[in-house]
XYZ file of C-alpha atoms in Angstrom:
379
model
C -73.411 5.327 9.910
C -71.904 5.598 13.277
C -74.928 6.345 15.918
C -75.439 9.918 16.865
C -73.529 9.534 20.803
C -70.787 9.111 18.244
C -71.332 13.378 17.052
C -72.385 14.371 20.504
C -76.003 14.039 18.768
C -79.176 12.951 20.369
C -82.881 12.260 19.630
C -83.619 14.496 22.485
C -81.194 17.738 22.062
C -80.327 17.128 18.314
C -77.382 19.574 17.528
C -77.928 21.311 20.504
C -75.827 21.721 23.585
C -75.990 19.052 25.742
C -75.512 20.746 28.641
C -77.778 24.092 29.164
C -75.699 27.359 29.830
C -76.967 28.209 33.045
C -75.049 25.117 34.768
C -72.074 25.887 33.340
C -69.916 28.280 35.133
C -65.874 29.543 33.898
C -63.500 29.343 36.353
C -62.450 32.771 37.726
C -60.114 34.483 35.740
C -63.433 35.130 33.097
C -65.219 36.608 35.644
C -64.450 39.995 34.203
C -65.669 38.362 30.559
C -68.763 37.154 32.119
C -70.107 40.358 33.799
C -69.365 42.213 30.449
C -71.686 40.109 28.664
C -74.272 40.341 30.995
C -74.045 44.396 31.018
C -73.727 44.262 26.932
C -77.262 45.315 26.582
C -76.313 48.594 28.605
C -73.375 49.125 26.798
C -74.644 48.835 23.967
C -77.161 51.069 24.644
C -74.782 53.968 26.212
C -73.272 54.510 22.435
C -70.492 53.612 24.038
C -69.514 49.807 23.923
C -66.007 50.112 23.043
C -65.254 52.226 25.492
C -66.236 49.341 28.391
C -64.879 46.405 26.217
C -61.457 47.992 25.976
C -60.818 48.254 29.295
C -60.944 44.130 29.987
C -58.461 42.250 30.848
C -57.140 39.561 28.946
C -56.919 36.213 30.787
C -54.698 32.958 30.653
C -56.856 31.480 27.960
C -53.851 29.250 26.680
C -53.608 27.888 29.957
C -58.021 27.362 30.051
C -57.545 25.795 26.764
C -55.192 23.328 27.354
C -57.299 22.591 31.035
C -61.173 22.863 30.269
C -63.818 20.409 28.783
C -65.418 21.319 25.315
C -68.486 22.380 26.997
C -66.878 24.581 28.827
C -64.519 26.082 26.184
C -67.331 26.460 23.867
C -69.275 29.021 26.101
C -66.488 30.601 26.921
C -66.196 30.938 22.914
C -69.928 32.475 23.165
C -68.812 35.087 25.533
C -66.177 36.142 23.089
C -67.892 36.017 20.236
C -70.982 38.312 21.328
C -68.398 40.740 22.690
C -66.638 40.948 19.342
C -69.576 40.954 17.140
C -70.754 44.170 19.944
C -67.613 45.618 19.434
C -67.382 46.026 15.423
C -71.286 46.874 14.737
C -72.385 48.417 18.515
C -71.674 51.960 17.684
C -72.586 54.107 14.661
C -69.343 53.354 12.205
C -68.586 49.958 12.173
C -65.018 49.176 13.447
C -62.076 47.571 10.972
C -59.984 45.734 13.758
C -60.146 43.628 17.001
C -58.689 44.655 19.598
C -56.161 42.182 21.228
C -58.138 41.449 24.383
C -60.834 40.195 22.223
C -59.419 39.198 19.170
C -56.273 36.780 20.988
C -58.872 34.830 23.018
C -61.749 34.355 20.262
C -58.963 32.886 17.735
C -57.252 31.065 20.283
C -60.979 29.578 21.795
C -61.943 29.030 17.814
C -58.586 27.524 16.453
C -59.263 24.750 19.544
C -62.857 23.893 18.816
C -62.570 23.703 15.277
C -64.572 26.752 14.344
C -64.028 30.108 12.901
C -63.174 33.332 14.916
C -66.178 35.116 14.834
C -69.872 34.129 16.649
C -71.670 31.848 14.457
C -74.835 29.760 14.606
C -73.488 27.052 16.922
C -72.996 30.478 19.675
C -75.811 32.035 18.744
C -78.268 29.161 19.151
C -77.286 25.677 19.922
C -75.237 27.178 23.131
C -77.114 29.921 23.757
C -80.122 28.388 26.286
C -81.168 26.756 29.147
C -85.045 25.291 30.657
C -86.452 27.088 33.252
C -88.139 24.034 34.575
C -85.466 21.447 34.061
C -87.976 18.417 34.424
C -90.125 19.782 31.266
C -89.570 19.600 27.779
C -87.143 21.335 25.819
C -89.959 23.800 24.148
C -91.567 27.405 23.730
C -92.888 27.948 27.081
C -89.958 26.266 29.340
C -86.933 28.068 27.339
C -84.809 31.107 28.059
C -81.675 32.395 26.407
C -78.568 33.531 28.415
C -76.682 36.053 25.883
C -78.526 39.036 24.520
C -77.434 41.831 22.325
C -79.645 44.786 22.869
C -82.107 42.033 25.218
C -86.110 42.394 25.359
C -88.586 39.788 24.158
C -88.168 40.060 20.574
C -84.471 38.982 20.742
C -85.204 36.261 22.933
C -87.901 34.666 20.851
C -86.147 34.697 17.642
C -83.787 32.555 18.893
C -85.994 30.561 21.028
C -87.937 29.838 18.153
C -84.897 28.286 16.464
C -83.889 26.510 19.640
C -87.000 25.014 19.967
C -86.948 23.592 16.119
C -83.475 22.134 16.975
C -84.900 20.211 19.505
C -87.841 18.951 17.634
C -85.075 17.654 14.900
C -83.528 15.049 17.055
C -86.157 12.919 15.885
C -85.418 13.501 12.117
C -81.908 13.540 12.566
C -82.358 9.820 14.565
C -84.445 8.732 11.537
C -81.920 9.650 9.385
C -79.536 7.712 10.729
C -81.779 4.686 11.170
C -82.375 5.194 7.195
C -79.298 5.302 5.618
C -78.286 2.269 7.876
C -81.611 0.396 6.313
C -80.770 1.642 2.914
C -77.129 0.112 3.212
C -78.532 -3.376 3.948
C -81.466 -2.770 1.162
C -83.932 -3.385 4.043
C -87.076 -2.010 1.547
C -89.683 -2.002 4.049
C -87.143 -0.685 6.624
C -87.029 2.117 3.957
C -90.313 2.713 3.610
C -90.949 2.963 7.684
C -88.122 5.178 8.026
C -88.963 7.285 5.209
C -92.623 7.556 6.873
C -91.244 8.665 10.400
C -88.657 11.279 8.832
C -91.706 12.960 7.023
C -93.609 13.041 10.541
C -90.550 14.218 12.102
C -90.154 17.189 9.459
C -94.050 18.283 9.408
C -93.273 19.417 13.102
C -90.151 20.806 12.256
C -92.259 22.951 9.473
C -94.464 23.639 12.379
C -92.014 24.566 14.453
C -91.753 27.809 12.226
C -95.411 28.867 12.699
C -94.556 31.233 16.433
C -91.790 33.272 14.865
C -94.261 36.307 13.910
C -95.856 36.217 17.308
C -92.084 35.713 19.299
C -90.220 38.511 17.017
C -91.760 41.803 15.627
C -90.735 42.055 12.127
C -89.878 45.970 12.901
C -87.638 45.199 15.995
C -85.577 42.655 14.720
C -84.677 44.588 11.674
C -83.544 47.736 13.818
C -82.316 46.168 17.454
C -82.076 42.355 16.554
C -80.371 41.632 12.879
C -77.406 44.128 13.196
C -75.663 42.489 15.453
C -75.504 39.533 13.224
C -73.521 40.798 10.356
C -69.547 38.939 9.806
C -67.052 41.075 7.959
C -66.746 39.227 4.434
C -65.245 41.586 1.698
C -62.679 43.033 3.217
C -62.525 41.514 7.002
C -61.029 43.237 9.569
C -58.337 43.040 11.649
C -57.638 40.872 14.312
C -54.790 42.491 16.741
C -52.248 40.392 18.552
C -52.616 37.459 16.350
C -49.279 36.489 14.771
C -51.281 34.377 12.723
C -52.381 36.323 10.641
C -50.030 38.654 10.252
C -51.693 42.028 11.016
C -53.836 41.190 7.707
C -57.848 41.648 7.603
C -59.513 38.750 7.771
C -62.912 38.391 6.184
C -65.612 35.873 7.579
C -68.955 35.030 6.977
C -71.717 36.273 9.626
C -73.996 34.226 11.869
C -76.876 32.755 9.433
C -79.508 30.102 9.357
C -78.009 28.747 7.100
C -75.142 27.635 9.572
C -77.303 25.230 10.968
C -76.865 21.512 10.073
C -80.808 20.102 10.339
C -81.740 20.706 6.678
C -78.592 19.772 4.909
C -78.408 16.833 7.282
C -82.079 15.632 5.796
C -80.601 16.646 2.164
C -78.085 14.103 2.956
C -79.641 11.686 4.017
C -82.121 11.625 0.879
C -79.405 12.657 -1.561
C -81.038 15.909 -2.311
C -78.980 16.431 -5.879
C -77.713 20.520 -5.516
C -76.050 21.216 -8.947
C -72.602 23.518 -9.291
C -73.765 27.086 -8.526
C -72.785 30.076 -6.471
C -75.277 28.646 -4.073
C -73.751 25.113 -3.619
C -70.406 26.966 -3.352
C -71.739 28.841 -0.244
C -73.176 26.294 1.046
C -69.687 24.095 0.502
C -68.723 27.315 2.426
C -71.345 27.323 5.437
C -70.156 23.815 6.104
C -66.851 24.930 7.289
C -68.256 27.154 10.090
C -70.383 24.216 11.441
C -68.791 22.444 14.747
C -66.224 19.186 13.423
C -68.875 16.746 14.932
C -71.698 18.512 13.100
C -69.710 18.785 10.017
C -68.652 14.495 10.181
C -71.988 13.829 10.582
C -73.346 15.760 7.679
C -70.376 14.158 4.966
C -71.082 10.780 6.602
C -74.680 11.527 6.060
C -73.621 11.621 2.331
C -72.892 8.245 1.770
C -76.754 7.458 1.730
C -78.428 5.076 -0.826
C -81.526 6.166 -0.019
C -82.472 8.338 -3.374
C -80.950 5.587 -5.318
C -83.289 2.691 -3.291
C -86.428 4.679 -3.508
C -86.239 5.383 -7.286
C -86.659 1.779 -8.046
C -89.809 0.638 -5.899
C -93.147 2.512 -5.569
C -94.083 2.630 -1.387
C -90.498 4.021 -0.602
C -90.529 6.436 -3.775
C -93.498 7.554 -2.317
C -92.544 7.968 0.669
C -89.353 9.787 -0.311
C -91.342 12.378 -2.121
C -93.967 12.796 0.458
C -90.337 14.192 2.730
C -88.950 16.155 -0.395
C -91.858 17.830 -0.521
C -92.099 18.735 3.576
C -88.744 19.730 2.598
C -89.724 22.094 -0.162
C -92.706 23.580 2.460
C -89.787 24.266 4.774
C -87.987 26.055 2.549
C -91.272 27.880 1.162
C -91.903 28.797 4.510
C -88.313 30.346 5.333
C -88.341 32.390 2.200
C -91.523 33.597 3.048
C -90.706 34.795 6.658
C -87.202 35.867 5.244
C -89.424 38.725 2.778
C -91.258 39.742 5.851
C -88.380 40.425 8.516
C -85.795 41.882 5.826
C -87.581 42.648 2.781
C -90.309 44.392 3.481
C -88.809 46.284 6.420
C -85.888 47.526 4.292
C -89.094 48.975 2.151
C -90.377 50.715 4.709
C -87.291 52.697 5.733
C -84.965 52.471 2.571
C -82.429 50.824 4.271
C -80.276 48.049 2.491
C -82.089 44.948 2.244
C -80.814 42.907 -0.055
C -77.887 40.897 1.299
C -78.571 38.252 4.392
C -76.555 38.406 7.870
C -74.248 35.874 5.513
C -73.416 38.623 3.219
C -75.417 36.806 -0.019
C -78.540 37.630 -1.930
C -80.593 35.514 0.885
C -83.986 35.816 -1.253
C -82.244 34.818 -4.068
C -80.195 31.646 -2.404
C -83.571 31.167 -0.658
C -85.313 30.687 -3.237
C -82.946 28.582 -4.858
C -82.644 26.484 -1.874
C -86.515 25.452 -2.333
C -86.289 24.805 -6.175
C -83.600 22.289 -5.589
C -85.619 20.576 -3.425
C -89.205 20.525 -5.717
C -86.480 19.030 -8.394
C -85.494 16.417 -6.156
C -88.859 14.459 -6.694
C -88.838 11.150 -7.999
C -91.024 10.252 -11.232
C-alpha cells in the first residue's frame, strides 16, 4: 500500500477536502455562479428557482478547466451541482432536462475530475465545509457548511454530523493502511496492534453517530432537507447542449451515504467477504461515483491479507472480530437512524418512503449491509 499523501488522504482530514471552502475563491467569470448559490435558499423558497437559474450566464469553463487546480475545479463542481440538483426537484413537478447553462458546465467540470454529472457525496460533504476557528479541531462545535439547499440548522447539522465522522476516520483509514502493510510482511504482532487501534479508531467513528437526532429533526429533514438529494435513475433526464450524449436522458444515481468511502475502505482492509447480490452490484455501482483517488485507494485496499492472517492465530482473530463487530454496531446504528428520518416520517404523512436518496430499498440494503458484516466473524 502506497501511503495515504499518495490519495490526497490524511490522518487528520481523511477523505475530506484538504483545503476548507471558505479560502477558496473562483476567479471572476463564476461570480454570477457564486451569488446564485448563495441566494438558492431564497429561490428556492420563491417557488420560483428556475426562473433565476435560467437567466445565468454560462462562462468559459473549458478555458477554467484546462487553467485551475483540482481544488479549485472541484468547488466549482459543488456550485454546479447544488444548482442542478435545485433546478430538477426545487419546484412542485420535477423537471426532465438540464438546461445548457447548467448542464454544459457540470459535465464538462465532472468529465475532468473523474466523477459523474450530478452532486454526489464528495459535493455534498467532503467539500462542503470550513472551521470557524481555524486553530481548533476539525469537530461539532468549530464546523460550518458553505452550500445550503433550503439553509437553517437542521440542514447544516446533518451534514456536519457526517463531516465531523470523516474527520474522526483519518485515524482508521491510517490504521488501515499501516495493517495491510503489516499483514503483507506477516508481521503477527504488528497485526494484532493494528487490529487493536482500528477498533479504537471505529468505536469513535460509531460515536460519531450519537448527535445526529439532536443536529437534524427527523420531521425537517424529511420535508426541507432529503428532497433535494434525489438523482434521476430510471429514466434520467436530459442534459442540453451536451453532444455527448446525444440529446438522450441520462439516468444517475442520487447523493447517498453510501457514496462515502470510510466503511468500504475498513471492509477492505479486513476482507469483509460481500457475496453476489443486488446489493454488492450497487455497491460495485456506488464505487464509480467516488473521486479516482478515493476509488484507488479503496481497490488497493483490496489486496489485504489481513482476514486470511487473522484466521490462523488467536490474539489477531480476536482482534479482527472485536472490529467486525464495531463494524456491525455501525451499521446497526445507521439502519436504525435510517427508520427514524425516512421510515417513520413517511408513516406519519403517507408519503413514499421506501426507496433511499440512491433510488434502492435503503432498509432493505441496510440491513443487508450489517448481516454481511455479523457473517464476517472468524470461528
Amino acid at each position: 500500500m502506497h501511503a495515504l499523501e499518495h490519495y490526497g488522504l490524511s490522518a487528520d482530514h481523511g477523505f475530506l477536502c484538504p483545503q476548507e471552502i471558505d479560502q477558496i475563491a473562483l476567479p471572476p467569470e463564476f461570480d454570477d455562479v457564486e451569488d446564485a448559490a448563495a441566494m438558492l435558499p431564497d429561490y428556492l423558497a420563491s417557488g420560483r428557482v428556475r426562473h433565476w437559474l435560467a437567466r445565468l450566464p454560462l462562462p468559459d469553463v473549458a478555458g477554467f478547466v484546462a487553467e485551475a487546480d483540482e481544488v479549485e475545479l472541484g468547488i466549482a463542481m459543488l456550485r454546479y451541482g447544488f444548482l442542478a440538483q435545485a433546478w430538477v426537484w426545487g419546484e412542485e413537478a420535477a423537471a426532465t432536462t438540464l438546461p445548457a447553462n447548467l448542464a454544459v458546465p457540470l459535465v464538462t467540470l465532472a468529465d475532468r475530475l473523474g466523477l459523474k454529472p450530478i452532486m454526489t457525496y464528495q459535493h455534498y460533504v467532503l467539500d462542503n465545509w470550513f472551521r470557524l476557528d481555524k486553530a481548533g479541531d476539525i469537530a461539532l462545535g468549530n464546523l460550518a457548511i458553505d452550500q445550503h439547499f433550503a439553509g437553517g440548522r437542521d440542514e447544516s447539522g446533518f451534514i456536519l454530523v457526517h463531516v465531523a465522522i470523516e474527520a474522526v476516520a483519518g485515524r482508521a483509514i491510517a490504521a488501515a493502511v499501516d495493517l495491510v502493510n503489516a499483514a503483507d510482511t506477516r508481521d503477527m504482532r504488528a497485526v494484532e496492534r493494528l487490529l487493536g487501534e482500528l477498533h479504537t479508531a471505529l468505536l469513535a467513528i460509531n460515536a460519531g453517530l450519537a448527535p445526529m437526532t439532536a443536529a437534524c429533526d427527523p420531521h425537517v429533514y424529511f420535508h426541507r432537507v432529503r428532497p433535494y438529494m434525489f438523482g434521476w435513475p430510471g429514466d434520467g433526464i436530459v442534459y442540453e447542449g451536451v453532444a455527448a450524449f446525444g440529446g438522450k436522458p441520462v439516468p444517475l444515481r442520487g447523493q447517498t451515504g453510501s457514496q462515502s468511502s470510510i466503511v468500504p475502505a475498513i471492509d477492505a482492509a479486513l476482507g469483509v467477504p460481500h457475496g453476489a447480490s443486488a446489493l454488492s452490484a450497487f455497491l460495485d455501482e456506488m464505487h464509480s461515483y467516488r473521486a479516482p483517488r478515493h476509488r484507488a485507494f479503496i481497490d488497493d485496499l483490496r489486496a489485504s491479507r489481513v482476514r486470511e492472517l487473522a484466521a490462523t492465530h488467536n490474539a489477531p482473530r480476536d482482534a479482527y472480530n472485536a472490529c467486525v463487530g464495531a463494524l456491525a454496531a455501525f451499521r446497526t446504528a445507521h439502519l436504525t437512524l435510517a427508520a427514524t428520518y425516512i421510515s417513520a416520517q413517511a408513516a406519519r404523512t403517507g408519503a413514499e418512503g421506501e426507496t433511499g436518496t440512491g433510488g434502492t430499498p435503503f432498509l432493505t440494503y441496510l440491513a443487508r449491509h450489517r448481516d454481511d458484516s455479523r457473517a464476517a466473524f472468524l470461528h
